[in-house]
Coordinates of C-alpha atoms in Angstrom, one line a residue:
X1 CA 5.7 -10.0 5.9
X2 CA 4.8 -10.7 2.3
X3 CA 7.4 -10.3 -0.4
X4 CA 6.9 -9.7 -4.1
X5 CA 10.2 -11.4 -5.2
X6 CA 11.2 -11.9 -8.9
X7 CA 13.9 -14.4 -9.8
X8 CA 15.1 -17.9 -8.7
X9 CA 13.8 -18.8 -5.2
X10 CA 17.2 -20.1 -4.3
X11 CA 18.5 -16.5 -4.6
X12 CA 15.9 -15.2 -2.1
X13 CA 17.0 -14.1 1.3
X14 CA 15.3 -12.0 3.9
X15 CA 17.4 -10.1 6.6
X16 CA 15.3 -8.2 9.1
X17 CA 16.6 -6.5 12.3
X18 CA 14.5 -7.4 15.3
X19 CA 14.8 -5.9 18.8
X20 CA 14.7 -9.2 20.8
X21 CA 15.5 -12.9 20.6
X22 CA 12.9 -14.9 18.6
X23 CA 11.8 -18.3 19.7
X24 CA 10.6 -20.9 17.3
X25 CA 7.0 -20.6 18.6
X26 CA 7.0 -16.9 17.6
X27 CA 7.4 -17.6 13.9
X28 CA 4.6 -18.8 11.6
X29 CA 4.0 -19.2 7.9
X30 CA 0.5 -17.9 7.2
X31 CA -2.0 -18.2 4.5
X32 CA -1.5 -15.7 1.7
X33 CA -5.3 -15.3 1.4
X34 CA -5.3 -13.5 4.8
X35 CA -3.2 -10.6 3.4
X36 CA -5.0 -10.7 0.0
X37 CA -8.3 -10.2 1.8
X38 CA -7.0 -7.4 3.9
X39 CA -5.5 -5.8 0.8
X40 CA -8.8 -6.1 -1.2
X41 CA -10.9 -4.7 1.8
X42 CA -8.7 -1.6 2.2
X43 CA -7.9 -1.0 -1.5
X44 CA -8.6 2.4 -3.2
X45 CA -11.8 2.1 -5.2
X46 CA -14.2 3.6 -7.8
X47 CA -17.8 4.4 -7.2
X48 CA -20.4 5.2 -9.8
X49 CA -23.3 7.5 -9.7
X50 CA -26.1 7.6 -12.3
X51 CA -27.8 10.9 -12.8
X52 CA -31.6 10.7 -12.8
X53 CA -34.1 12.6 -14.9
X54 CA -33.4 16.2 -13.9
X55 CA -37.2 16.8 -14.2
X56 CA -37.7 14.4 -11.3
X57 CA -36.8 14.9 -7.6
X58 CA -33.0 14.5 -7.2
X59 CA -31.8 11.1 -6.1
X60 CA -28.6 9.1 -6.9
X61 CA -28.0 5.4 -7.1
X62 CA -24.6 4.1 -6.3
X63 CA -23.0 0.9 -7.7
X64 CA -19.9 -0.8 -6.4
X65 CA -18.1 -1.6 -8.8
X66 CA 19.2 -17.3 2.2
X67 CA 21.9 -21.6 3.1
X68 CA 19.5 -24.3 4.5
X69 CA 20.4 -25.3 8.1
X70 CA 19.2 -28.1 10.3
X71 CA 17.0 -27.2 13.2
X72 CA 18.8 -26.7 16.4
X73 CA 19.7 -24.2 19.1
X74 CA 23.5 -24.5 19.6
X75 CA 25.2 -21.1 19.4
X76 CA 28.1 -20.8 17.0
X77 CA 30.3 -17.8 16.6
X78 CA 32.5 -16.8 13.6
X79 CA 33.8 -13.4 12.7
X80 CA 31.9 -11.9 15.7
X81 CA 28.6 -13.3 14.4
X82 CA 26.7 -15.7 16.7
X83 CA 24.0 -18.1 15.4
X84 CA 21.7 -17.9 18.4
X85 CA 19.1 -20.2 16.9
X86 CA 18.1 -21.9 13.7
X87 CA 14.7 -23.2 12.7
X88 CA 12.9 -24.7 9.8
X89 CA 9.4 -23.2 9.6
X90 CA 7.3 -24.4 6.7
X91 CA 9.3 -23.8 3.5
X92 CA 11.7 -21.4 5.3
X93 CA 15.1 -22.0 6.9
X94 CA 15.5 -19.3 9.6
X95 CA 18.5 -18.1 11.6
X96 CA 18.6 -15.7 14.5
X97 CA 21.9 -13.9 14.5
X98 CA 23.7 -11.4 16.7
X99 CA 26.9 -9.6 15.8
X100 CA 29.6 -7.6 17.4
X101 CA 30.8 -5.6 14.3
X102 CA 29.2 -4.7 11.1
X103 CA 32.2 -5.6 9.0
X104 CA 32.2 -9.1 10.5
X105 CA 28.5 -9.6 9.8
X106 CA 28.8 -8.4 6.2
X107 CA 31.7 -10.8 5.6
X108 CA 29.8 -13.6 7.3
X109 CA 26.7 -13.1 5.2
X110 CA 28.8 -13.1 2.0
X111 CA 30.7 -16.2 3.0
X112 CA 27.4 -18.0 3.7
X113 CA 26.0 -17.3 0.3
X114 CA 24.0 -14.1 1.0
X115 CA 24.3 -11.5 -1.8
X116 CA 25.1 -8.4 0.3
X117 CA 26.4 -5.5 -1.7
X118 CA 29.6 -3.7 -0.5
X119 CA 28.8 -0.8 1.8
X120 CA 26.1 -2.7 3.7
X121 CA 28.2 -2.5 6.9
X122 CA 27.2 1.1 7.5
X123 CA 23.5 0.2 7.8
X124 CA 24.2 -3.0 9.6
X125 CA 26.3 -1.2 12.1
X126 CA 23.5 1.1 13.2
X127 CA 21.4 -1.9 14.1
X128 CA 24.2 -3.6 15.9
X129 CA 24.7 -0.4 18.0
X130 CA 21.1 -0.7 19.0
X131 CA 21.8 -4.2 20.2
X132 CA 19.3 -5.6 17.7
X133 CA 19.4 -9.1 16.4
X134 CA 18.9 -10.3 12.8
X135 CA 16.1 -12.5 11.6
X136 CA 17.4 -14.2 8.5
X137 CA 15.2 -16.4 6.2
X138 CA 15.9 -18.5 3.1
X139 CA 13.6 -20.7 1.1
X140 CA 14.2 -24.4 1.6
X141 CA 13.5 -25.6 -1.9
X142 CA 13.0 -29.3 -0.9
X143 CA 10.5 -28.4 1.8
X144 CA 8.6 -26.0 -0.5
X145 CA 8.3 -28.8 -3.1
X146 CA 7.0 -31.2 -0.5
X147 CA 4.4 -28.6 0.6
X148 CA 3.4 -28.0 -3.0
X149 CA 3.6 -24.2 -3.0
X150 CA 4.9 -22.2 -6.1
X151 CA 4.9 -18.8 -4.4
X152 CA 6.3 -17.3 -1.2
X153 CA 3.9 -17.5 1.6
X154 CA 3.9 -14.6 4.2
X155 CA 6.0 -14.9 7.3
X156 CA 4.6 -13.9 10.7
X157 CA 6.9 -13.0 13.5
X158 CA 5.4 -12.0 16.9
X159 CA 7.3 -10.2 19.7
X160 CA 6.9 -7.5 22.4
X161 CA 8.9 -4.4 22.1
X162 CA 8.7 -0.7 23.2
X163 CA 9.9 0.2 19.8
X164 CA 7.0 0.7 17.4
X165 CA 9.0 0.7 14.2
X166 CA 9.6 -1.0 10.9
X167 CA 13.2 -1.4 9.7
X168 CA 13.4 -0.5 6.0
X169 CA 16.9 0.8 5.5
X170 CA 18.6 -2.6 5.0
X171 CA 16.3 -3.2 2.0
X172 CA 17.6 -0.2 0.2
X173 CA 21.2 -1.4 0.2
X174 CA 20.8 -3.8 -2.7
X175 CA 17.5 -2.4 -4.1
X176 CA 17.1 -1.9 -7.8
X177 CA 15.5 1.5 -7.6
X178 CA 12.8 2.8 -5.2
X179 CA 11.0 0.2 -3.1
X180 CA 7.2 0.0 -2.7
X181 CA 5.8 -0.8 0.7
X182 CA 2.3 -1.3 2.0
X183 CA 1.8 -1.3 5.8
X184 CA -1.4 -2.7 7.3
X185 CA -1.6 -1.7 11.0
X186 CA -4.3 -3.2 13.2
X187 CA -4.9 -1.3 16.4
X188 CA -7.4 -1.1 19.3
X189 CA -7.6 2.7 19.7
X190 CA -7.4 4.3 16.3
X191 CA -5.4 5.3 13.2
X192 CA -1.7 4.6 13.0
X193 CA 0.8 7.2 11.6
X194 CA 4.5 7.7 11.2
X195 CA 6.3 10.0 13.6
X196 CA 9.5 10.7 11.8
X197 CA 8.0 11.2 8.3
X198 CA 5.0 13.2 7.2
X199 CA 1.8 11.1 7.1
X200 CA -0.2 12.5 4.2
X201 CA -3.8 11.6 3.1
X202 CA -4.0 10.8 -0.6
X203 CA -6.4 12.9 -2.6
X204 CA -9.9 11.4 -2.5
X205 CA -13.5 12.0 -3.5
X206 CA -12.8 13.6 -6.9
X207 CA -15.0 13.2 -9.9
X208 CA -13.1 11.6 -12.8
X209 CA -13.9 11.0 -16.5
X210 CA -15.9 7.9 -17.2
X211 CA -13.2 6.2 -19.2
X212 CA -11.1 5.8 -16.1
X213 CA -13.3 2.9 -15.2
X214 CA -11.4 0.7 -17.7
X215 CA -8.0 2.2 -16.8
X216 CA -8.2 2.4 -13.0
X217 CA -4.9 0.7 -12.4
X218 CA -3.0 3.0 -14.7
X219 CA -4.8 6.0 -13.2
X220 CA -3.9 5.0 -9.7
X221 CA -0.3 4.3 -10.4
X222 CA 0.1 7.7 -12.2
X223 CA -1.8 9.5 -9.4
X224 CA 0.3 7.9 -6.7
X225 CA 3.6 8.7 -8.6
X226 CA 2.5 12.3 -9.0
X227 CA 1.8 12.6 -5.2
X228 CA 5.2 11.1 -4.4
X229 CA 6.8 13.6 -6.7
X230 CA 5.0 16.5 -5.1
X231 CA 6.2 15.4 -1.7
X232 CA 9.7 14.8 -3.0
X233 CA 9.4 11.2 -1.9
X234 CA 9.5 12.1 1.7
X235 CA 6.0 11.2 2.9
X236 CA 4.0 8.2 3.9
X237 CA 0.6 8.1 2.4
X238 CA -2.7 7.1 4.1
X239 CA -4.9 5.0 1.8
X240 CA -7.4 3.7 4.3
X241 CA -8.5 4.1 7.9
X242 CA -11.7 2.4 9.2
X243 CA -13.1 0.2 11.9
X244 CA -13.0 -3.4 10.6
X245 CA -16.5 -4.1 11.9
X246 CA -18.1 -2.2 9.1
X247 CA -17.5 -0.1 6.0
X248 CA -19.8 2.1 3.8
X249 CA -19.6 0.6 1.4
X250 CA -16.8 -2.0 1.2
X251 CA -14.3 -2.6 -1.7
X252 CA -14.5 -6.2 -0.3
X253 CA -16.1 -7.8 2.7
X254 CA -14.5 -6.8 6.1
X255 CA -12.2 -9.5 7.5
X256 CA -13.8 -11.9 9.9
X257 CA -12.9 -12.0 13.6
X258 CA -11.2 -15.4 12.9
X259 CA -9.1 -13.8 10.2
X260 CA -8.2 -10.8 12.4
X261 CA -7.0 -13.1 15.1
X262 CA -4.9 -15.1 12.7
X263 CA -3.3 -11.8 11.7
X264 CA -2.1 -11.4 15.3
X265 CA -4.9 -9.5 17.1
X266 CA -5.3 -10.9 20.7
X267 CA -7.4 -8.2 22.4
X268 CA -11.3 -8.2 22.5
X269 CA -13.3 -5.5 21.0
X270 CA -12.9 -3.3 18.0
X271 CA -10.0 -3.4 15.5
X272 CA -9.1 -0.3 13.6
X273 CA -7.4 -0.9 10.2
X274 CA -4.8 1.6 8.8
X275 CA -3.3 1.1 5.4
X276 CA -0.2 3.1 4.6
X277 CA 1.7 3.2 1.3
X278 CA 5.2 4.4 0.9
X279 CA 7.7 4.6 -2.0
X280 CA 11.2 5.0 -0.7
X281 CA 14.9 4.8 -1.3
X282 CA 18.0 5.4 0.9
X283 CA 18.4 9.1 -0.1
X284 CA 14.9 10.1 0.8
X285 CA 14.2 7.7 3.7
X286 CA 17.5 7.6 5.8
X287 CA 15.6 6.4 8.9
X288 CA 13.5 3.4 9.6
X289 CA 9.8 4.0 9.9
X290 CA 8.6 4.9 13.4
X291 CA 4.9 4.7 14.3
X292 CA 2.4 5.8 16.9
X293 CA -1.2 4.9 17.5
X294 CA -3.5 7.8 17.6
X295 CA -7.1 8.2 19.0
X296 CA -8.3 9.4 15.6
X297 CA -11.1 7.1 14.4
X298 CA -12.2 9.3 11.5
X299 CA -13.0 7.1 8.5
X300 CA -10.9 7.6 5.4
X301 CA -10.5 5.7 2.1
X302 CA -9.1 6.4 -1.3
X303 CA -12.3 6.8 -3.3
X304 CA -12.8 8.1 -6.8
X305 CA -16.2 9.0 -8.4
X306 CA -17.7 8.4 -11.9
X307 CA -20.9 10.2 -12.7
X308 CA -22.9 9.0 -15.6
X309 CA -25.0 11.7 -17.2
X310 CA -28.7 11.2 -17.8
X311 CA -29.4 10.3 -21.4
X312 CA -33.1 10.0 -21.6
X313 CA -35.7 12.5 -22.7
X314 CA -36.3 15.4 -20.4
X315 CA -38.2 18.6 -21.0
X316 CA -38.3 21.2 -18.2
X317 CA -36.3 24.2 -17.1
X318 CA -34.2 22.0 -14.8
X319 CA -33.2 19.9 -17.8
X320 CA -32.0 22.9 -19.7
X321 CA -29.8 23.9 -16.7
X322 CA -28.6 20.3 -16.4
X323 CA -27.5 20.2 -20.1
X324 CA -25.8 23.6 -19.9
X325 CA -23.7 22.4 -16.9
X326 CA -22.6 19.0 -18.4
X327 CA -19.9 20.5 -20.5
X328 CA -18.5 22.5 -17.6
X329 CA -18.6 19.4 -15.3
X330 CA -16.7 17.3 -17.9
X331 CA -14.1 20.0 -18.3
X332 CA -13.6 20.0 -14.5
X333 CA -13.2 16.2 -14.6
X334 CA -10.6 16.5 -17.3
X335 CA -8.7 19.2 -15.3
X336 CA -8.9 17.1 -12.1
X337 CA -7.5 14.0 -13.8
X338 CA -4.7 16.1 -15.3
X339 CA -3.9 17.6 -11.9
X340 CA -3.9 14.4 -10.0
X341 CA -1.7 12.5 -12.5
X342 CA 0.4 15.1 -14.2
X343 CA -1.0 14.0 -17.6
X344 CA -1.6 16.5 -20.4
X345 CA -5.2 17.6 -20.4
X346 CA -5.5 17.7 -24.2
X347 CA -5.3 13.9 -24.7
X348 CA -7.7 13.5 -21.7
X349 CA -10.3 15.7 -23.4
X350 CA -10.0 13.8 -26.7
X351 CA -10.3 10.5 -25.0
X352 CA -13.4 11.6 -23.1
X353 CA -15.2 12.6 -26.2
X354 CA -13.8 10.5 -29.0
X355 CA -11.9 13.3 -30.7
X356 CA -14.6 16.0 -30.3
X357 CA -14.2 19.0 -28.1
X358 CA -16.0 18.6 -24.8
X359 CA -18.3 21.5 -25.7
X360 CA -19.2 19.9 -29.0
X361 CA -20.0 16.5 -27.3
X362 CA -22.6 18.1 -25.0
X363 CA -25.6 20.1 -26.2
X364 CA -25.4 23.7 -24.9
X365 CA -27.6 26.8 -25.5
X366 CA -26.8 29.3 -28.2
X367 CA -26.0 32.1 -25.7
X368 CA -23.4 29.9 -23.9
X369 CA -21.7 29.2 -27.2
X370 CA -21.4 32.9 -27.8
X371 CA -19.6 33.6 -24.6
X372 CA -17.3 30.6 -25.0
X373 CA -16.0 31.6 -28.4

C-alpha cells in the first residue's frame, strides 16, 4: 500500500479492514523503488514510427520513447473496541483492532486522535458484521526522523484469506472528492479482473497528432477522465496485462525475480502482471472491489502511436498517393484525439498545423482540392 498523502505527516492515519488477525512478522515497510519500477514498467506509453521514402519498399522503424503506541500484545478493551496487538514497524505505529459496534469504534477513533467524519459508523458497521479486524497505522515522527526518510514508504501486509477483495469504501468517508487508485495484481495463472464492477480495457493503439509527444501527461489525464465519464464512473479500467518475463517493447525494464519476490510472490514459474486503474467515490462504488484470477494471458497495454511523415524528396506514383493521403490521415488523428479526450477538434487542428488548415499544411493534388471545397 503506497499513499499519496498531502499535509502534515502527524495528521496521517491509515485504517484498513483486514479479514484476519495480523502478526508482527506479517507487516513490512518496503522500498518505494519497488512500486516505482512496477509502475514505470506497466505505464501507458507512446511509440513513434517514422515513414520511409514511399518510393522504397515499405518498412517502419520504431523508437521508444494515526497516536504512537509502544510495542506490545496485551489486549485492552474500551467502548467495545479491543486492541489486539500493537507494533512499531519502521516509521509506522500499528494497531490491530476488533470492535463489537460501529458507533463504539467511531467514538474510540475520535477519542484517540483519528479524524473520522460523522457518519463513518455505517461503513465501519458493515465490516464489523463480517467479523473483520482493522489495521490502523500512524507515522511515528521520531522514528521517521531517525531513519532519515522524508516521504511515506509503502506498507506491505501479508495474509491468507478466501476473500479476494480490496476494501475501498472506508476511504470515501472523509475523501475530498473522487479517489484515484492503481491496483497491481501479480498472479500465476493470468489476468486479474473485478467481479462486482465492469472491467473495461482502455482505448489503445490509436494514431495521435505529433504534438501530443510534449503533452502526453495532459492527454492521458483528459483521456482517462473522458472514459470515466462515459462509463458513469462505474468501471475499473485495464491499463496493462503481460507476463513479467518479457515485453514487446517495454516502457521500462521488467522487474527482476528478486524484485518480484520482494513484492510478495512465493511461487516458482511465471508471474503475470495486471494493472488496474479506478476513479471512485461512495455514490458510484458502494461496494468494495472483489477480484478473480482468470486464465486469460492475452497481452494488453495502453499504447498510443505517433507517425512522423516522410519529409525528403520523392518522385514516383506512390509518393503522389502518399502526399494525397497525409491530409486525410492528419484529420483522422485530430478527430481521434477529440473523441478520446472530449476536446474541441478546432483547437486541435490549429495546434497541429500552426494556425493553418490541415489541408493547407499538406500538399494535395488540384483535383482533390476541387472536391473538398
